[in-house]
Amino acid sequence: MSRPAVLITRRLPSSVVERLEEQCTVQMHDGPEAMPADELRSRLADAQALMCLLTDRVDGAVLDAGPGLRIVANIAVGYDNIDLAAARARGVVVTNTPDVLTEATADFTWGLILAVTRRISEGERTLRRGEWSGWALDFMLGSDLRGKQLGIIGLGRIGRAVAARAGAFGMRVACATLEPGAGAQGTADAAWTRLALDQLLSTSDVVSIHVPLTPATRHLIDRRAILRMKRRAYLVNTSRGPVVDEAALAWALGEGLIAGAALDVYEQEPRVHPDLLGLENVVLAPHLGSATVETRTAMADLAARNVLAVLSGSAPLTPVAG
Ligand code: GLV
């Protein structure tokens, strides 16, 4: 019997590729850039499995280019890059990589919270420009976290892991309940205060976003939402860029309507809104939330195990709902 063919759109750790090669014929795009969409379609012709990244758009046209496809394994927890209805209509299983990246992403979110409230990136830029003239009592003062409120929007796995770390910094937690359909809602710790979104925005000192990108969450944080925030508050986004209206955020930061923001994700990655690039009160990270050796390897490994399960006729380990 011929071995099933797996197409991988980006270089993966060799241990993961070797595991797949024990049972499958593997084709991997090895370039530094994402696989061009036309190449993706042409190389799918003989594939039974596709392992892809959040930078690959997998829609009906792509799925039609792979008539033998049985599984699309996204190497990411978010899957807004995949047309789930189109996959379902063609009987193609879609999987993602939850859990394995929760802790790394929660740690990174706290890195951003500290970076923006303590002005770490801004301070480093000043130092590198040779503009630091020495210690001064009133130089580059940030904001304490202790005693303040962390507002978590979205209580999925990552939102809960971020909230669980708040005690270490002396922060109390509030969490927002979104409309049904706007993302997974998990259980809240008894100490966390549940608030409506508007109330969370108007009372929190740091607002951190942890919802998936859906039609209900696109531009959830728009000009109106930002205007509800305190003038001394900070906005942090490690979820998906389009959840925040970047133009509205840049305007609010420029006008001093909130104290600062820290972003790991953007509306049109890798493009960043030009108005954000010129601002000192925003920390801009290049989508690094889950970027540790251990976590990225675990994500690729989980995606590979999903592929091997489905190709051998078993149930996928982590199918996406929908
Ligand atoms: C990263 O953004 C992911 O969804 O895994």
mmCIF file of C-alpha atoms and ligand atoms in Angstrom:
data_model
loop_
_atom_site.group_PDB
_atom_site.id
_atom_site.type_symbol
_atom_site.label_atom_id
_atom_site.label_comp_id
_atom_site.label_asym_id
_atom_site.label_seq_id
_atom_site.Cartn_x
_atom_site.Cartn_y
_atom_site.Cartn_z
ATOM 1 C CA MET A 1 0.000 0.000 0.000
ATOM 2 C CA SER A 2 1.373 3.441 -0.874
ATOM 3 C CA ARG A 3 2.423 5.737 1.943
ATOM 4 C CA PRO A 4 0.183 8.766 2.576
ATOM 5 C CA ALA A 5 1.631 12.120 1.521
ATOM 6 C CA VAL A 6 1.986 15.020 3.970
ATOM 7 C CA LEU A 7 2.647 18.577 2.792
ATOM 8 C CA ILE A 8 4.280 20.902 5.362
ATOM 9 C CA THR A 9 4.291 24.616 4.566
ATOM 10 C CA ARG A 10 7.313 25.628 6.699
ATOM 11 C CA ARG A 11 10.467 24.053 8.084
ATOM 12 C CA LEU A 12 9.721 21.977 11.214
ATOM 13 C CA PRO A 13 12.044 20.484 13.852
ATOM 14 C CA SER A 14 13.800 17.454 12.344
ATOM 15 C CA SER A 15 12.565 15.162 15.151
ATOM 16 C CA VAL A 16 8.979 15.891 14.071
ATOM 17 C CA VAL A 17 9.695 15.403 10.365
ATOM 18 C CA GLU A 18 11.475 12.106 11.131
ATOM 19 C CA ARG A 19 8.473 10.877 13.119
ATOM 20 C CA LEU A 20 6.216 11.602 10.127
ATOM 21 C CA GLU A 21 8.665 10.034 7.674
ATOM 22 C CA GLU A 22 8.418 6.698 9.482
ATOM 23 C CA GLN A 23 4.920 6.326 8.052
ATOM 24 C CA CYS A 24 4.429 8.994 5.370
ATOM 25 C CA THR A 25 6.024 10.623 2.372
ATOM 26 C CA VAL A 26 6.807 14.157 3.506
ATOM 27 C CA GLN A 27 7.168 17.240 1.337
ATOM 28 C CA MET A 28 8.287 20.364 3.194
ATOM 29 C CA HIS A 29 8.598 23.934 1.991
ATOM 30 C CA ASP A 30 12.057 24.877 3.193
ATOM 31 C CA GLY A 31 12.278 28.551 2.277
ATOM 32 C CA PRO A 32 12.651 31.478 4.685
ATOM 33 C CA GLU A 33 9.290 32.931 3.610
ATOM 34 C CA ALA A 34 5.766 31.493 3.768
ATOM 35 C CA MET A 35 4.904 29.112 0.949
ATOM 36 C CA PRO A 36 3.378 31.154 -1.895
ATOM 37 C CA ALA A 37 -0.373 30.466 -2.239
ATOM 38 C CA ASP A 38 -0.087 29.167 -5.828
ATOM 39 C CA GLU A 39 2.687 26.779 -4.798
ATOM 40 C CA LEU A 40 0.556 25.580 -1.884
ATOM 41 C CA ARG A 41 -2.288 24.776 -4.247
ATOM 42 C CA SER A 42 -0.123 23.000 -6.819
ATOM 43 C CA ARG A 43 1.740 20.894 -4.225
ATOM 44 C CA LEU A 44 -1.496 19.792 -2.553
ATOM 45 C CA ALA A 45 -2.609 17.732 -5.550
ATOM 46 C CA ASP A 46 -1.379 14.398 -4.128
ATOM 47 C CA ALA A 47 -1.484 15.199 -0.386
ATOM 48 C CA GLN A 48 -3.617 13.450 2.213
ATOM 49 C CA ALA A 49 -2.519 15.797 4.991
ATOM 50 C CA LEU A 50 -1.565 19.457 5.193
ATOM 51 C CA MET A 51 0.425 20.857 8.124
ATOM 52 C CA CYS A 52 0.220 24.621 7.976
ATOM 53 C CA LEU A 53 0.768 27.800 9.934
ATOM 54 C CA LEU A 54 -1.391 30.776 10.805
ATOM 55 C CA THR A 55 0.239 32.608 7.883
ATOM 56 C CA ASP A 56 -1.302 30.152 5.388
ATOM 57 C CA ARG A 57 -4.829 30.982 4.252
ATOM 58 C CA VAL A 58 -6.695 27.686 3.768
ATOM 59 C CA ASP A 59 -9.996 28.365 2.013
ATOM 60 C CA GLY A 60 -12.276 26.423 -0.302
ATOM 61 C CA ALA A 61 -10.011 26.997 -3.321
ATOM 62 C CA VAL A 62 -6.995 25.615 -1.458
ATOM 63 C CA LEU A 63 -8.979 22.623 -0.201
ATOM 64 C CA ASP A 64 -10.223 21.930 -3.742
ATOM 65 C CA ALA A 65 -6.605 21.782 -4.892
ATOM 66 C CA GLY A 66 -6.130 18.762 -2.598
ATOM 67 C CA PRO A 67 -8.966 16.358 -3.457
ATOM 68 C CA GLY A 68 -7.352 13.597 -1.369
ATOM 69 C CA LEU A 69 -6.955 15.757 1.769
ATOM 70 C CA ARG A 70 -8.158 14.194 5.005
ATOM 71 C CA ILE A 71 -6.713 16.579 7.567
ATOM 72 C CA VAL A 72 -5.489 20.158 7.870
ATOM 73 C CA ALA A 73 -3.321 20.368 10.987
ATOM 74 C CA ASN A 74 -2.746 23.997 11.940
ATOM 75 C CA ILE A 75 0.417 24.550 13.982
ATOM 76 C CA ALA A 76 -1.221 27.247 16.128
ATOM 77 C CA VAL A 77 -4.003 27.414 18.662
ATOM 78 C CA GLY A 78 -5.853 30.071 16.636
ATOM 79 C CA TYR A 79 -7.408 28.877 13.387
ATOM 80 C CA ASP A 80 -8.986 31.958 11.861
ATOM 81 C CA ASN A 81 -6.772 31.310 8.804
ATOM 82 C CA ILE A 82 -8.846 28.226 7.957
ATOM 83 C CA ASP A 83 -12.327 28.240 6.452
ATOM 84 C CA LEU A 84 -13.925 25.681 8.780
ATOM 85 C CA ALA A 85 -17.218 25.537 6.897
ATOM 86 C CA ALA A 86 -15.375 24.795 3.651
ATOM 87 C CA ALA A 87 -13.367 22.053 5.380
ATOM 88 C CA ARG A 88 -16.465 20.538 6.938
ATOM 89 C CA ALA A 89 -18.276 20.570 3.581
ATOM 90 C CA ARG A 90 -15.400 18.569 2.070
ATOM 91 C CA GLY A 91 -15.103 16.137 4.981
ATOM 92 C CA VAL A 92 -11.639 17.425 5.933
ATOM 93 C CA VAL A 93 -10.718 17.303 9.646
ATOM 94 C CA VAL A 94 -9.150 20.488 11.077
ATOM 95 C CA THR A 95 -6.934 20.380 14.162
ATOM 96 C CA ASN A 96 -5.052 23.024 16.167
ATOM 97 C CA THR A 97 -2.464 22.979 18.967
ATOM 98 C CA PRO A 98 -4.116 24.026 22.243
ATOM 99 C CA ASP A 99 -2.639 23.548 25.742
ATOM 100 C CA VAL A 100 1.007 23.097 24.695
ATOM 101 C CA LEU A 101 1.448 26.857 24.179
ATOM 102 C CA THR A 102 -0.665 28.157 27.057
ATOM 103 C CA GLU A 103 2.099 28.714 29.612
ATOM 104 C CA ALA A 104 4.614 30.201 27.158
ATOM 105 C CA THR A 105 2.011 32.648 25.862
ATOM 106 C CA ALA A 106 0.892 33.612 29.367
ATOM 107 C CA ASP A 107 4.531 34.222 30.373
ATOM 108 C CA PHE A 108 5.045 36.369 27.292
ATOM 109 C CA THR A 109 1.909 38.375 28.048
ATOM 110 C CA TRP A 110 3.365 39.234 31.448
ATOM 111 C CA GLY A 111 6.616 40.174 29.722
ATOM 112 C CA LEU A 112 4.651 42.697 27.671
ATOM 113 C CA ILE A 113 2.720 43.967 30.706
ATOM 114 C CA LEU A 114 6.004 44.631 32.516
ATOM 115 C CA ALA A 115 7.681 46.053 29.418
ATOM 116 C CA VAL A 116 4.985 48.659 28.860
ATOM 117 C CA THR A 117 4.218 49.604 32.472
ATOM 118 C CA ARG A 118 7.942 49.853 33.378
ATOM 119 C CA ARG A 119 8.945 51.375 30.013
ATOM 120 C CA ILE A 120 11.618 48.744 29.377
ATOM 121 C CA SER A 121 11.646 48.950 25.548
ATOM 122 C CA GLU A 122 11.429 52.720 25.588
ATOM 123 C CA GLY A 123 14.309 52.880 28.063
ATOM 124 C CA GLU A 124 16.462 50.568 25.956
ATOM 125 C CA ARG A 125 15.793 52.656 22.834
ATOM 126 C CA THR A 126 16.852 55.779 24.730
ATOM 127 C CA LEU A 127 20.029 54.106 25.973
ATOM 128 C CA ARG A 128 20.964 52.749 22.525
ATOM 129 C CA ARG A 129 20.537 56.214 21.031
ATOM 130 C CA GLY A 130 23.133 57.453 23.541
ATOM 131 C CA GLU A 131 20.557 59.698 25.213
ATOM 132 C CA TRP A 132 20.828 58.338 28.772
ATOM 133 C CA SER A 133 22.660 60.836 30.930
ATOM 134 C CA GLY A 134 22.566 58.824 34.164
ATOM 135 C CA TRP A 135 20.366 57.839 37.083
ATOM 136 C CA ALA A 136 17.840 60.435 38.157
ATOM 137 C CA LEU A 137 15.040 60.244 40.670
ATOM 138 C CA ASP A 138 12.405 61.263 38.156
ATOM 139 C CA PHE A 139 13.816 59.585 35.020
ATOM 140 C CA MET A 140 11.433 57.466 32.936
ATOM 141 C CA LEU A 141 8.963 56.644 35.665
ATOM 142 C CA GLY A 142 6.519 53.852 34.999
ATOM 143 C CA SER A 143 3.551 52.570 36.878
ATOM 144 C CA ASP A 144 3.276 50.035 39.741
ATOM 145 C CA LEU A 145 1.171 46.921 39.240
ATOM 146 C CA ARG A 146 0.648 46.137 42.921
ATOM 147 C CA GLY A 147 -2.868 46.915 44.119
ATOM 148 C CA LYS A 148 -4.152 47.533 40.577
ATOM 149 C CA GLN A 149 -6.767 45.691 38.507
ATOM 150 C CA LEU A 150 -5.911 43.388 35.616
ATOM 151 C CA GLY A 151 -8.863 43.104 33.220
ATOM 152 C CA ILE A 152 -8.862 39.877 31.225
ATOM 153 C CA ILE A 153 -11.036 39.778 28.108
ATOM 154 C CA GLY A 154 -11.659 36.144 27.159
ATOM 155 C CA LEU A 155 -11.408 33.340 29.683
ATOM 156 C CA GLY A 156 -10.045 30.554 27.541
ATOM 157 C CA ARG A 157 -6.926 28.651 28.495
ATOM 158 C CA ILE A 158 -4.499 31.517 27.919
ATOM 159 C CA GLY A 159 -6.687 34.157 29.564
ATOM 160 C CA ARG A 160 -6.965 31.983 32.649
ATOM 161 C CA ALA A 161 -3.203 31.301 32.715
ATOM 162 C CA VAL A 162 -2.487 35.043 32.521
ATOM 163 C CA ALA A 163 -5.001 35.719 35.291
ATOM 164 C CA ALA A 164 -3.487 32.965 37.452
ATOM 165 C CA ARG A 165 -0.130 34.813 37.459
ATOM 166 C CA ALA A 166 -1.653 38.107 38.650
ATOM 167 C CA GLY A 167 -1.262 37.292 42.341
ATOM 168 C CA ALA A 168 2.517 37.195 41.938
ATOM 169 C CA PHE A 169 2.381 40.891 41.006
ATOM 170 C CA GLY A 170 -0.193 41.846 43.633
ATOM 171 C CA MET A 171 -2.916 42.529 41.077
ATOM 172 C CA ARG A 172 -6.585 41.688 41.460
ATOM 173 C CA VAL A 173 -8.336 40.171 38.462
ATOM 174 C CA ALA A 174 -11.522 41.140 36.668
ATOM 175 C CA CYS A 175 -12.718 39.184 33.670
ATOM 176 C CA ALA A 176 -15.207 40.016 30.956
ATOM 177 C CA THR A 177 -18.019 37.793 29.827
ATOM 178 C CA LEU A 178 -18.469 38.049 26.072
ATOM 179 C CA GLU A 179 -21.480 37.207 23.975
ATOM 180 C CA PRO A 180 -21.937 33.498 23.225
ATOM 181 C CA GLY A 181 -20.026 32.691 20.059
ATOM 182 C CA ALA A 182 -17.319 35.258 20.771
ATOM 183 C CA GLY A 183 -14.889 32.681 22.093
ATOM 184 C CA ALA A 184 -14.411 29.879 24.543
ATOM 185 C CA GLN A 185 -15.501 30.801 28.049
ATOM 186 C CA GLY A 186 -13.809 28.882 30.809
ATOM 187 C CA THR A 187 -14.460 28.760 34.497
ATOM 188 C CA ALA A 188 -13.340 31.734 36.563
ATOM 189 C CA ASP A 189 -11.421 31.464 39.818
ATOM 190 C CA ALA A 190 -13.689 32.488 42.692
ATOM 191 C CA ALA A 191 -11.435 35.485 43.418
ATOM 192 C CA TRP A 192 -11.845 36.948 39.924
ATOM 193 C CA THR A 193 -14.612 39.520 39.500
ATOM 194 C CA ARG A 194 -16.825 38.959 36.470
ATOM 195 C CA LEU A 195 -17.730 42.222 34.744
ATOM 196 C CA ALA A 196 -19.468 43.279 31.567
ATOM 197 C CA LEU A 197 -16.918 44.364 28.945
ATOM 198 C CA ASP A 198 -17.648 48.099 29.267
ATOM 199 C CA GLN A 199 -17.281 47.931 33.029
ATOM 200 C CA LEU A 200 -14.051 45.984 32.772
ATOM 201 C CA LEU A 201 -12.669 48.581 30.361
ATOM 202 C CA SER A 202 -13.602 51.514 32.571
ATOM 203 C CA THR A 203 -12.231 50.049 35.821
ATOM 204 C CA SER A 204 -9.061 48.152 34.829
ATOM 205 C CA ASP A 205 -5.505 49.459 35.004
ATOM 206 C CA VAL A 206 -4.204 46.849 32.560
ATOM 207 C CA VAL A 207 -6.516 45.283 29.975
ATOM 208 C CA SER A 208 -5.275 42.060 28.357
ATOM 209 C CA ILE A 209 -7.062 40.489 25.395
ATOM 210 C CA HIS A 210 -7.403 36.703 25.041
ATOM 211 C CA VAL A 211 -10.253 36.043 22.612
ATOM 212 C CA PRO A 212 -10.052 34.201 19.298
ATOM 213 C CA LEU A 213 -10.679 36.195 16.128
ATOM 214 C CA THR A 214 -14.292 35.662 15.039
ATOM 215 C CA PRO A 215 -16.826 37.962 13.367
ATOM 216 C CA ALA A 216 -17.979 38.860 16.912
ATOM 217 C CA THR A 217 -14.502 39.898 18.124
ATOM 218 C CA ARG A 218 -13.224 41.764 15.029
ATOM 219 C CA HIS A 219 -12.562 45.352 16.215
ATOM 220 C CA LEU A 220 -13.991 44.461 19.633
ATOM 221 C CA ILE A 221 -11.569 47.110 20.891
ATOM 222 C CA ASP A 222 -12.480 50.073 18.738
ATOM 223 C CA ARG A 223 -12.382 53.813 19.392
ATOM 224 C CA ARG A 224 -15.516 53.618 21.556
ATOM 225 C CA ALA A 225 -14.039 50.827 23.702
ATOM 226 C CA ILE A 226 -10.699 52.590 24.080
ATOM 227 C CA LEU A 227 -12.439 55.781 25.150
ATOM 228 C CA ARG A 228 -13.973 53.855 28.048
ATOM 229 C CA MET A 229 -10.516 53.043 29.433
ATOM 230 C CA LYS A 230 -8.859 55.053 32.182
ATOM 231 C CA ARG A 231 -6.314 57.625 31.014
ATOM 232 C CA ARG A 232 -3.625 55.845 33.063
ATOM 233 C CA ALA A 233 -4.530 52.362 31.744
ATOM 234 C CA TYR A 234 -2.570 50.050 29.440
ATOM 235 C CA LEU A 235 -3.867 47.763 26.676
ATOM 236 C CA VAL A 236 -2.113 44.460 25.897
ATOM 237 C CA ASN A 237 -2.944 42.230 22.924
ATOM 238 C CA THR A 238 -1.466 38.770 22.412
ATOM 239 C CA SER A 239 -4.563 37.307 20.713
ATOM 240 C CA ARG A 240 -5.146 38.347 17.086
ATOM 241 C CA GLY A 241 -4.448 41.750 15.575
ATOM 242 C CA PRO A 242 -7.874 42.467 14.066
ATOM 243 C CA VAL A 243 -9.485 42.274 17.524
ATOM 244 C CA VAL A 244 -8.071 45.808 18.008
ATOM 245 C CA ASP A 245 -8.721 48.704 15.631
ATOM 246 C CA GLU A 246 -5.070 49.724 15.175
ATOM 247 C CA ALA A 247 -5.860 53.150 13.746
ATOM 248 C CA ALA A 248 -8.077 53.952 16.738
ATOM 249 C CA LEU A 249 -5.417 52.697 19.150
ATOM 250 C CA ALA A 250 -2.649 54.732 17.500
ATOM 251 C CA TRP A 251 -4.868 57.819 17.677
ATOM 252 C CA ALA A 252 -5.652 57.242 21.385
ATOM 253 C CA LEU A 253 -1.996 56.633 22.264
ATOM 254 C CA GLY A 254 -0.910 59.704 20.319
ATOM 255 C CA GLU A 255 -3.493 61.857 22.120
ATOM 256 C CA GLY A 256 -2.517 60.441 25.529
ATOM 257 C CA LEU A 257 -6.021 59.035 26.071
ATOM 258 C CA ILE A 258 -4.511 55.856 27.536
ATOM 259 C CA ALA A 259 -1.048 55.472 29.068
ATOM 260 C CA GLY A 260 0.336 52.803 26.773
ATOM 261 C CA ALA A 261 -0.116 49.574 24.867
ATOM 262 C CA ALA A 262 1.827 46.410 24.166
ATOM 263 C CA LEU A 263 1.069 44.419 21.037
ATOM 264 C CA ASP A 264 2.281 41.053 19.795
ATOM 265 C CA VAL A 265 -0.200 40.805 16.925
ATOM 266 C CA TYR A 266 -1.308 43.129 14.127
ATOM 267 C CA GLU A 267 -4.179 43.601 11.727
ATOM 268 C CA GLN A 268 -2.115 42.857 8.613
ATOM 269 C CA GLU A 269 0.992 40.997 9.740
ATOM 270 C CA PRO A 270 3.838 41.577 9.148
ATOM 271 C CA ARG A 271 2.713 45.154 8.415
ATOM 272 C CA VAL A 272 2.367 47.368 11.485
ATOM 273 C CA HIS A 273 0.236 50.509 11.341
ATOM 274 C CA PRO A 274 2.754 53.292 10.557
ATOM 275 C CA ASP A 275 1.306 55.574 13.242
ATOM 276 C CA LEU A 276 2.174 52.986 15.918
ATOM 277 C CA LEU A 277 5.797 52.800 14.787
ATOM 278 C CA GLY A 278 6.443 56.420 15.714
ATOM 279 C CA LEU A 279 5.032 56.221 19.242
ATOM 280 C CA GLU A 280 7.158 55.697 22.373
ATOM 281 C CA ASN A 281 4.279 54.517 24.588
ATOM 282 C CA VAL A 282 3.685 51.278 22.709
ATOM 283 C CA VAL A 283 5.710 48.071 22.907
ATOM 284 C CA LEU A 284 5.682 46.234 19.555
ATOM 285 C CA ALA A 285 6.658 42.552 19.480
ATOM 286 C CA PRO A 286 6.780 40.468 16.282
ATOM 287 C CA HIS A 287 4.164 37.790 17.176
ATOM 288 C CA LEU A 288 6.352 35.893 19.646
ATOM 289 C CA GLY A 289 3.729 34.708 22.160
ATOM 290 C CA SER A 290 4.510 31.000 21.876
ATOM 291 C CA ALA A 291 8.054 31.398 20.561
ATOM 292 C CA THR A 292 10.213 29.169 22.747
ATOM 293 C CA VAL A 293 12.140 26.165 21.464
ATOM 294 C CA GLU A 294 10.228 23.830 23.760
ATOM 295 C CA THR A 295 6.782 25.204 22.944
ATOM 296 C CA ARG A 296 7.206 25.457 19.179
ATOM 297 C CA THR A 297 8.558 21.891 19.128
ATOM 298 C CA ALA A 298 5.583 20.711 21.186
ATOM 299 C CA MET A 299 3.188 22.498 18.792
ATOM 300 C CA ALA A 300 4.755 20.864 15.722
ATOM 301 C CA ASP A 301 4.780 17.514 17.501
ATOM 302 C CA LEU A 302 1.090 17.753 18.430
ATOM 303 C CA ALA A 303 0.185 18.684 14.854
ATOM 304 C CA ALA A 304 2.160 15.669 13.590
ATOM 305 C CA ARG A 305 0.394 13.361 16.057
ATOM 306 C CA ASN A 306 -2.939 14.668 14.800
ATOM 307 C CA VAL A 307 -1.886 13.894 11.216
ATOM 308 C CA LEU A 308 -0.721 10.371 12.078
ATOM 309 C CA ALA A 309 -3.918 9.677 14.039
ATOM 310 C CA VAL A 310 -6.245 10.742 11.238
ATOM 311 C CA LEU A 311 -4.221 9.031 8.501
ATOM 312 C CA SER A 312 -4.325 5.783 10.473
ATOM 313 C CA GLY A 313 -8.103 6.006 10.835
ATOM 314 C CA SER A 314 -8.147 7.147 14.481
ATOM 315 C CA ALA A 315 -9.823 10.217 15.941
ATOM 316 C CA PRO A 316 -7.780 13.435 15.938
ATOM 317 C CA LEU A 317 -6.328 14.409 19.315
ATOM 318 C CA THR A 318 -7.268 18.093 19.178
ATOM 319 C CA PRO A 319 -9.970 18.745 16.558
ATOM 320 C CA VAL A 320 -11.271 22.289 16.422
ATOM 321 C CA ALA A 321 -14.914 22.798 17.272
ATOM 322 C CA GLY A 322 -17.094 24.175 14.550
HETATM 323 C C1 GLV B 1 -0.397 31.877 17.700
HETATM 324 O O1 GLV B 1 -0.738 33.002 17.544
HETATM 325 C C2 GLV B 1 -1.288 30.760 17.782
HETATM 326 O O2 GLV B 1 -2.492 30.915 17.512
HETATM 327 O O3 GLV B 1 -0.816 29.667 18.109
#
